[in-house]
Tab-separated table of C-alpha atoms in Angstrom:
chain	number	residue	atom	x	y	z
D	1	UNK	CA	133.263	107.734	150.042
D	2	UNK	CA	134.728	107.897	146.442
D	3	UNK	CA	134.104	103.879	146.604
D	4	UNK	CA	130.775	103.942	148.015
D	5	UNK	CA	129.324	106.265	145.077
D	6	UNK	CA	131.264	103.954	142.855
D	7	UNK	CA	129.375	100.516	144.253
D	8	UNK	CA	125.976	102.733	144.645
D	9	UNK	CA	126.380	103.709	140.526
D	10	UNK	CA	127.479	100.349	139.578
D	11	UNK	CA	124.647	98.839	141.075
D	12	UNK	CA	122.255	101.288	139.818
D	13	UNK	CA	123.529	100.774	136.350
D	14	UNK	CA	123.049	96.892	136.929
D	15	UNK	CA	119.184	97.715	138.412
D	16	UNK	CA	118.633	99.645	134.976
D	17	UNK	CA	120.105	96.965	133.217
D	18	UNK	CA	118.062	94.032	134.536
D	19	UNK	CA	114.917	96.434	134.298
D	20	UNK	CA	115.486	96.938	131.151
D	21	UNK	CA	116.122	93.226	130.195
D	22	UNK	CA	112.443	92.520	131.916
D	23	UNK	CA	110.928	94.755	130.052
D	24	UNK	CA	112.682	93.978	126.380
D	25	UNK	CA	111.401	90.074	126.995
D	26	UNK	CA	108.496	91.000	128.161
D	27	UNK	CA	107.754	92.887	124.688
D	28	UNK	CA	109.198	90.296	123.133
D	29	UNK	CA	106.973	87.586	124.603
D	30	UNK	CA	103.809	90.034	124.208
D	31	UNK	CA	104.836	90.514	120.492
D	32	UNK	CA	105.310	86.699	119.993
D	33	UNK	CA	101.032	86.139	121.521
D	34	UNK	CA	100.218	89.361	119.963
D	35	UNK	CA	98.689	87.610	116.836
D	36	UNK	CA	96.383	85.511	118.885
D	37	UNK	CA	93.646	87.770	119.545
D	38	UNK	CA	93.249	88.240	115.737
D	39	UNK	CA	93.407	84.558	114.759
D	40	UNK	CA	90.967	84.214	117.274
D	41	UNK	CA	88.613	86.583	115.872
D	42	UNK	CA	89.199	85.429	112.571
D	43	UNK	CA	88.418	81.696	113.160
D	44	UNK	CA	85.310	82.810	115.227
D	45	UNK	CA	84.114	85.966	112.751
D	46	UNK	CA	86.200	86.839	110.618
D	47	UNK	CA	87.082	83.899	107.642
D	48	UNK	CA	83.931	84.817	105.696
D	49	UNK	CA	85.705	87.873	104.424
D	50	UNK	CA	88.397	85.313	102.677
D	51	UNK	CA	85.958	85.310	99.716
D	52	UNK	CA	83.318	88.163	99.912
D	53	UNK	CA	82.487	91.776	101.470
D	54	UNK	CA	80.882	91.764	104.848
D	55	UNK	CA	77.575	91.631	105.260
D	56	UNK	CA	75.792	95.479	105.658
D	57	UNK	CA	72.899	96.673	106.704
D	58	UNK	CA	69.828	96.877	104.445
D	59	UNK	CA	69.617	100.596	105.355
D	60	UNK	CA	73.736	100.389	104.413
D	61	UNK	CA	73.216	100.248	100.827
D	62	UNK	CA	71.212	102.865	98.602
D	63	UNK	CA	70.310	102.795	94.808
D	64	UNK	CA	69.985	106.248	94.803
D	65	UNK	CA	73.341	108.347	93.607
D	66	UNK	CA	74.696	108.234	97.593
D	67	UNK	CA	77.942	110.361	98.398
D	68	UNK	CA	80.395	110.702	95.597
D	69	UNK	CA	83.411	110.549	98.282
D	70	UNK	CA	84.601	109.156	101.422
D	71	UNK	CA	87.321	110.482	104.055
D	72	UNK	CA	88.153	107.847	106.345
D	73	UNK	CA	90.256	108.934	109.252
D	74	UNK	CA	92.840	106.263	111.270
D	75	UNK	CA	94.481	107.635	114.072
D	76	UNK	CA	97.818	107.215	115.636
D	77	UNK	CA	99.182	104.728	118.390
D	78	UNK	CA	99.043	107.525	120.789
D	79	UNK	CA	94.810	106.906	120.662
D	80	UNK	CA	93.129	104.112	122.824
D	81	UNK	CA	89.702	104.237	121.307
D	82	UNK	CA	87.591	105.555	118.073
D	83	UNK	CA	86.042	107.982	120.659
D	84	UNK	CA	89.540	109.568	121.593
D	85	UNK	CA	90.338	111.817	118.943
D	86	UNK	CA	92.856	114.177	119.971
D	87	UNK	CA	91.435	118.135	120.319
D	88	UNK	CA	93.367	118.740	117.102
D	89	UNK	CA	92.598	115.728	115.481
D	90	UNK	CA	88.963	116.979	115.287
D	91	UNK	CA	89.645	120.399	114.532
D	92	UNK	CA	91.160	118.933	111.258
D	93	UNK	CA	88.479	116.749	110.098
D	94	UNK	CA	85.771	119.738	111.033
D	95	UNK	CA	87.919	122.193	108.975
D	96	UNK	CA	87.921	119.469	105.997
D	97	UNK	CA	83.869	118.537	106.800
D	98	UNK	CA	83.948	122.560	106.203
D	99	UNK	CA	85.927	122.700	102.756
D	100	UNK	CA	85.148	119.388	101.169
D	101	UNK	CA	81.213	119.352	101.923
D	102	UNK	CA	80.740	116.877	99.501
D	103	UNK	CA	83.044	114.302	101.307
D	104	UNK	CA	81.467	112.460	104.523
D	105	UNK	CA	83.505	112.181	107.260
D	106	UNK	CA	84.106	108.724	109.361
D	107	UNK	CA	85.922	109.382	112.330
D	108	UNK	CA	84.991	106.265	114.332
D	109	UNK	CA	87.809	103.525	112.806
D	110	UNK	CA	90.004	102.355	115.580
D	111	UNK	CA	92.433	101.058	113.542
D	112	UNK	CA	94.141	98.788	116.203
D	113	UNK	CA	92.099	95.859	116.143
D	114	UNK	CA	90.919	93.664	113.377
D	115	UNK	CA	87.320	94.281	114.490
D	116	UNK	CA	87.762	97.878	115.342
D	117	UNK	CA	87.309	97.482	118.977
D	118	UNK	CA	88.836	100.128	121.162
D	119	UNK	CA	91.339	98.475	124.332
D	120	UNK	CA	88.006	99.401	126.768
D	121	UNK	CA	86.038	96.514	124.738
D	122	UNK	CA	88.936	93.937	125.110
D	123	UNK	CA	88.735	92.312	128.933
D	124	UNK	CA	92.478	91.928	128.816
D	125	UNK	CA	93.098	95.804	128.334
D	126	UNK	CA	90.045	96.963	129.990
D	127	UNK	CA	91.593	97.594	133.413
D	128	UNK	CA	94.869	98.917	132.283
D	129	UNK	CA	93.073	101.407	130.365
D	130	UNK	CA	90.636	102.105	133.419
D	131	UNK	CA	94.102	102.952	135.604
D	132	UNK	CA	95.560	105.247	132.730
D	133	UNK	CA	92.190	107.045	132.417
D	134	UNK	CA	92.617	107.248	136.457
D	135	UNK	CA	96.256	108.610	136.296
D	136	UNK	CA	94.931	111.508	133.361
D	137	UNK	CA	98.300	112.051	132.136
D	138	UNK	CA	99.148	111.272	128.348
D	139	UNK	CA	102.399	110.106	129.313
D	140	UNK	CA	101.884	107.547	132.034
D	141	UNK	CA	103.055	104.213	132.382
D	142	UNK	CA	99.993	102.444	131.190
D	143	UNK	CA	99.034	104.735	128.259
D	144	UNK	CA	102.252	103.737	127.135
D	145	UNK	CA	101.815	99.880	127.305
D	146	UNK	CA	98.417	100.726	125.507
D	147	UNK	CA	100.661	102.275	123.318
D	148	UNK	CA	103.071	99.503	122.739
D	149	UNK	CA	100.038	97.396	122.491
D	150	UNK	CA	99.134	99.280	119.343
D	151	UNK	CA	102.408	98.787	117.956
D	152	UNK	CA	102.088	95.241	117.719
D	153	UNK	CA	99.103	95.606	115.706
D	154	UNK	CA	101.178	97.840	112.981
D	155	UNK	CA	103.659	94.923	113.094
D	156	UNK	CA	100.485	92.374	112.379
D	157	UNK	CA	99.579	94.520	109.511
D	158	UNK	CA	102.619	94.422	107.696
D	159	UNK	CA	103.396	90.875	108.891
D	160	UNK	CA	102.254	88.538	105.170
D	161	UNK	CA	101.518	85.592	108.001
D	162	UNK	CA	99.061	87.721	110.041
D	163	UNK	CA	98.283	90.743	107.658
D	164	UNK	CA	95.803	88.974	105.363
D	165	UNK	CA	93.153	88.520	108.525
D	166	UNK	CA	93.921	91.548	110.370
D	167	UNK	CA	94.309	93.444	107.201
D	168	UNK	CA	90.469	91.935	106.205
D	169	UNK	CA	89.002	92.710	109.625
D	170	UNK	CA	89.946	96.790	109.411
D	171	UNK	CA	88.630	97.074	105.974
D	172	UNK	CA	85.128	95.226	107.001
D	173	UNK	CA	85.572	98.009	109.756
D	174	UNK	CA	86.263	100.543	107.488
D	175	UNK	CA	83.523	99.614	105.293
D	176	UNK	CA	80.748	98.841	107.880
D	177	UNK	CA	81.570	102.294	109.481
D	178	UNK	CA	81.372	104.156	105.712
D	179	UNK	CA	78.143	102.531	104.998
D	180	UNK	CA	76.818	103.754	108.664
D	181	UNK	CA	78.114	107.393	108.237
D	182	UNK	CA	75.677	107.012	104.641
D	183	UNK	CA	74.325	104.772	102.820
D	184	UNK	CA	76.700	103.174	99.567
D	185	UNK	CA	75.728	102.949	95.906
D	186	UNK	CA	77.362	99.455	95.409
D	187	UNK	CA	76.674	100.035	91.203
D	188	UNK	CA	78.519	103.211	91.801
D	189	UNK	CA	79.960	104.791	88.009
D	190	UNK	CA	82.568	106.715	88.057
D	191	UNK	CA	83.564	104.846	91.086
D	192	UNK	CA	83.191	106.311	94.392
D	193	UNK	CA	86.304	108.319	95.705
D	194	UNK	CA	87.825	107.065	99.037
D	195	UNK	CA	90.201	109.116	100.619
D	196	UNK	CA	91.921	107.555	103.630
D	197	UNK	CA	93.862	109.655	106.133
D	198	UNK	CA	96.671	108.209	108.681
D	199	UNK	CA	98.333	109.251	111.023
D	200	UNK	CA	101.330	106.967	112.513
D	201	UNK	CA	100.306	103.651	112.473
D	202	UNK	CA	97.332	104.723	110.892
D	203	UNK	CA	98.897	105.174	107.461
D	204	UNK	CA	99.992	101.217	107.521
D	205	UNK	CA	96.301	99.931	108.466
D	206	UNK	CA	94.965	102.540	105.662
D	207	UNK	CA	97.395	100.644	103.255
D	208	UNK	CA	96.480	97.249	104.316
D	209	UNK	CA	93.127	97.564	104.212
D	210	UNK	CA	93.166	98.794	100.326
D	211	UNK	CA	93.398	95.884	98.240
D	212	UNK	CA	90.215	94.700	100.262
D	213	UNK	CA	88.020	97.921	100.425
D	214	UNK	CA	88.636	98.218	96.476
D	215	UNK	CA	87.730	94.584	96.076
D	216	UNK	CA	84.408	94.944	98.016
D	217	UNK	CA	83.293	98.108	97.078
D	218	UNK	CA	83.173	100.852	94.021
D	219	UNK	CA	85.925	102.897	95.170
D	220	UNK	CA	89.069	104.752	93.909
D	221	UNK	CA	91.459	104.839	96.872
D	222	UNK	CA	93.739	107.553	97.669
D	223	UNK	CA	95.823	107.543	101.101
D	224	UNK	CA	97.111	110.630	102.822
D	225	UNK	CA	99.746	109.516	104.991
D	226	UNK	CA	100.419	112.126	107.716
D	227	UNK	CA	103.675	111.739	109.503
D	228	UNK	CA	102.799	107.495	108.880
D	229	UNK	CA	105.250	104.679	109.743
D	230	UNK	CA	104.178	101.302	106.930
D	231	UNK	CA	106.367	99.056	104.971
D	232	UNK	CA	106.020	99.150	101.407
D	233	UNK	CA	103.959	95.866	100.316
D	234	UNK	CA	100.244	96.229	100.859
D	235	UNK	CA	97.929	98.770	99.186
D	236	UNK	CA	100.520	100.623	96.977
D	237	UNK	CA	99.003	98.364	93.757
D	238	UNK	CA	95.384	99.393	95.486
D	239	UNK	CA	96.070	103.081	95.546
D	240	UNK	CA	95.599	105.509	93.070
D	241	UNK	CA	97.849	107.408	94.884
D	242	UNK	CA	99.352	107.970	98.123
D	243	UNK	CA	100.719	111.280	99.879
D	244	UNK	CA	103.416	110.910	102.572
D	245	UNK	CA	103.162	114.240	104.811
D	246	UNK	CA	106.469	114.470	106.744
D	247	UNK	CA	107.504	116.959	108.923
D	248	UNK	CA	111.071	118.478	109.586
D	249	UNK	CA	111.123	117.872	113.185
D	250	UNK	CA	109.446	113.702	112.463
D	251	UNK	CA	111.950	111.630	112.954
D	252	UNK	CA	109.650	108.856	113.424
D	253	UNK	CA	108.213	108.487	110.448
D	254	UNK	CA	111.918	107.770	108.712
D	255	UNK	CA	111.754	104.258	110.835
D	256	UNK	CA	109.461	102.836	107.996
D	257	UNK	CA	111.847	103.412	105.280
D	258	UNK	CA	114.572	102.107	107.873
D	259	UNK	CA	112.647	99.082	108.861
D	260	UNK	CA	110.903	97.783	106.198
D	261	UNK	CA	113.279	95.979	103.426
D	262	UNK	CA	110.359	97.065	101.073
D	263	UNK	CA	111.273	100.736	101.395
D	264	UNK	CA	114.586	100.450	100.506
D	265	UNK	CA	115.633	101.612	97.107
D	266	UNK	CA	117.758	98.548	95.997
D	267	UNK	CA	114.010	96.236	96.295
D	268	UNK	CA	113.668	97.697	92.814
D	269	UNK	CA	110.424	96.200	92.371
D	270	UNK	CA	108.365	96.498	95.775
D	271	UNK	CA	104.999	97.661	95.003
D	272	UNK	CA	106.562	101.264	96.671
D	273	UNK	CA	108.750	101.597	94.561
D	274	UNK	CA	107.111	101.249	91.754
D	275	UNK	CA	104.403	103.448	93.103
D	276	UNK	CA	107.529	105.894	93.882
D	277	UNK	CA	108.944	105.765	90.465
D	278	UNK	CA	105.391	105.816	89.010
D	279	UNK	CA	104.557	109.080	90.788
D	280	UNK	CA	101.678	107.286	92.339
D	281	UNK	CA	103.921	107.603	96.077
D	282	UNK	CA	104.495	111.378	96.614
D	283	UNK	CA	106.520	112.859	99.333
D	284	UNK	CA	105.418	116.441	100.217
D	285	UNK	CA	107.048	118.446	103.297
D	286	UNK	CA	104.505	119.846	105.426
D	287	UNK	CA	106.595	122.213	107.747
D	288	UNK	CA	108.003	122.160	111.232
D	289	UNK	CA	105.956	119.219	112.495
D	290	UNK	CA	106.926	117.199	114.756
D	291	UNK	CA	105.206	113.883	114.786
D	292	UNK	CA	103.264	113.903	117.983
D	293	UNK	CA	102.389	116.771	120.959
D	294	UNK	CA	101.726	120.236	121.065
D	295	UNK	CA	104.058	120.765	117.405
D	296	UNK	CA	102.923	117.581	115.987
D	297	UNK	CA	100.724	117.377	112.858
D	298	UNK	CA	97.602	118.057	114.678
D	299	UNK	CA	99.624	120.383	117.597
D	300	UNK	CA	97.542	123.501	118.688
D	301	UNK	CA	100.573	125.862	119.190
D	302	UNK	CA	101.171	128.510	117.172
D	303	UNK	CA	103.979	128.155	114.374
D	304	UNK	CA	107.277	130.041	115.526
D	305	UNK	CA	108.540	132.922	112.599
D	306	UNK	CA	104.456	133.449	111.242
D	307	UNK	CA	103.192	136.522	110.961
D	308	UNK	CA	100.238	135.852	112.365
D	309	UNK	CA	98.623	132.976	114.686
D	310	UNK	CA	98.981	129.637	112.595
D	311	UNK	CA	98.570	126.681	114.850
D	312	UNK	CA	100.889	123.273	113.415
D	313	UNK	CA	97.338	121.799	112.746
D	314	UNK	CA	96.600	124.852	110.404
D	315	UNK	CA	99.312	124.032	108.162
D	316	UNK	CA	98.567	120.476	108.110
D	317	UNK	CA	95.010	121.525	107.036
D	318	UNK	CA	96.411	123.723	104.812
D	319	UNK	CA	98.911	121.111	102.846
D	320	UNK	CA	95.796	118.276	102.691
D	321	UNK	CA	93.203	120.519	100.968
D	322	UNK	CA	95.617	121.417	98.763
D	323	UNK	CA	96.244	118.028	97.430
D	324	UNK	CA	94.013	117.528	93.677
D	325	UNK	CA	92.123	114.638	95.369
D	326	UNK	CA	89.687	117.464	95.956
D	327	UNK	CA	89.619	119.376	92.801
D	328	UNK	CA	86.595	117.977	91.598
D	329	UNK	CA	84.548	118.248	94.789
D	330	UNK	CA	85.466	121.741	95.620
């Protein structure tokens, strides 16, 4: 018997291993095509951004005043669409609609493809996220190769082969969605803020897209990273300044400055860390967070040890409208 549950174990442990195998090259292969789908769009679309903003809408562009500030909103890997905001995902950009009236709100960027179209708009996807939005679960199988899908696109970003297309297509994304929420003063002076929030993954297309926005458009740039994972090349010369919100149960957002050579504190002159040493990169601890779920940054369950009923997603809210960024549109 004793040998029998020894063979059974072994040969479990060799299933496992081969599974696991599969499913590393498997990654690996989709990570090596991953690029494809954005040098396709940029050879089709996308190279007449190389030298100039995208085209907008007559009804895009105002020469009256127009809104003095922007908040852009990128969501996190765990999101398969710009219409799949998490519950508290929206209850943070209504509370900030509510203290920064002044600021419009774009909540429609889905920062995972280089022309902002969600994984329902790409034939390849559209059936694996049909079968996930059939399971209902946030943590079944096919969610999560969405989810690893997304990841490649973070990698793209940073990438200096691939970045300078995909990085293009989200900020003509960015921008076309701005200019929809309202019309843009393109003579804008003082210069228009642009506050970009980003969560995850988010955070690394916010940075990319920077140099670009602030190229095309009359905008000071500020990026609130909220639990984000990016390396530390593009947008830190863009920015203004950038906020990293970490959280003392996030253990994913420490991959970045594990990851990235960039981050590391011997590349002495990255463009983080010059930002860092600048004070234009800021660190700020934002509680118990965790990065995703019920005590993520956007998590709806009420803070152990408060005295009274502060949801994770309060004290998120909380920490961003405190940041000066807001001082002068309070």
């Amino acid at each position: 018997m004793k040998t029998l549950l020894s063979n059974l174990a072994a040969r479990a442990v060799g299933d496992t291993s081969k599974l696991l195998t599969a499913l590393g090259l498997f990654f690996l292969a989709w990570g090596t095509i991953a690029p494809i789908s954005t040098l396709s769009w940029w050879l089709q679309d996308g190279n007449g951004l190389a030298d100039e903003r995208p085209d907008l809408a007559d009804d895009a562009v105002t020469s009256d005043p127009g809104p003095p500030c922007y908040l852009v909103f990128l969501t996190g890997v765990g999101d398969v669409s710009d219409a799949a905001l998490a519950d508290g995902e929206a209850v943070f950009l209504d509370e900030m609609e509510a203290a920064v009236p002044n600021c419009v709100v774009v909540r429609d960027v889905f920062p995972y493809s280089a022309a902002s179209d969600d994984v329902g708009g790409q034939p390849f996807f559209r059936w694996l996220w049909q079968v996930s939005e059939d399971i209902g679960t946030s943590d079944n199988p096919a969610r999560m190769v969405l989810q690893a899908r997304n990841l490649w696109r973070i990698a793209l970003s940073a990438d200096n082969r691939y970045g300078q297309a995909y990085n293009r297509g989200t900020a003509a994304a960015i921008a076309e969605r701005m200019t929809a929420a309202a019309a843009i003063n393109l003579e804008a002076d003082p210069p228009i803020q642009l506050v970009m929030v980003g969560t995850s993954g988010g955070a690394q297309v916010a940075l990319g897209a920077a140099p670009y926005l602030k190229q095309w458009l009359p905008v000071a740039i500020t990026v609130i990273s909220v639990g984000g994972v990016f390396d530390g090349q593009e947008g830190f010369d863009a920015a203004g300044q950038v906020y990293h919100l970490h959280g003392e149960g996030d253990w994913v957002d420490n991959v970045g400055s594990a990851l990235f050579p960039s981050r590391w504190r011997w590349a002495w002159g990255s463009p983080f860390n010059r930002a860092r040493r600048s004070g234009r990169y800021l660190p700020i601890a934002s509680g118990p967070h965790e990065h995703d779920g019920d005590r993520g940054y956007f998590g709806e369950d009420p803070v152990e040890g408060e005295a009274e009923t502060v949801t994770y997603v309060d004290l998120t809210v909380e920490t961003v409208k405190a940041l000066p960024v807001w001082d002068q549109f309070r």
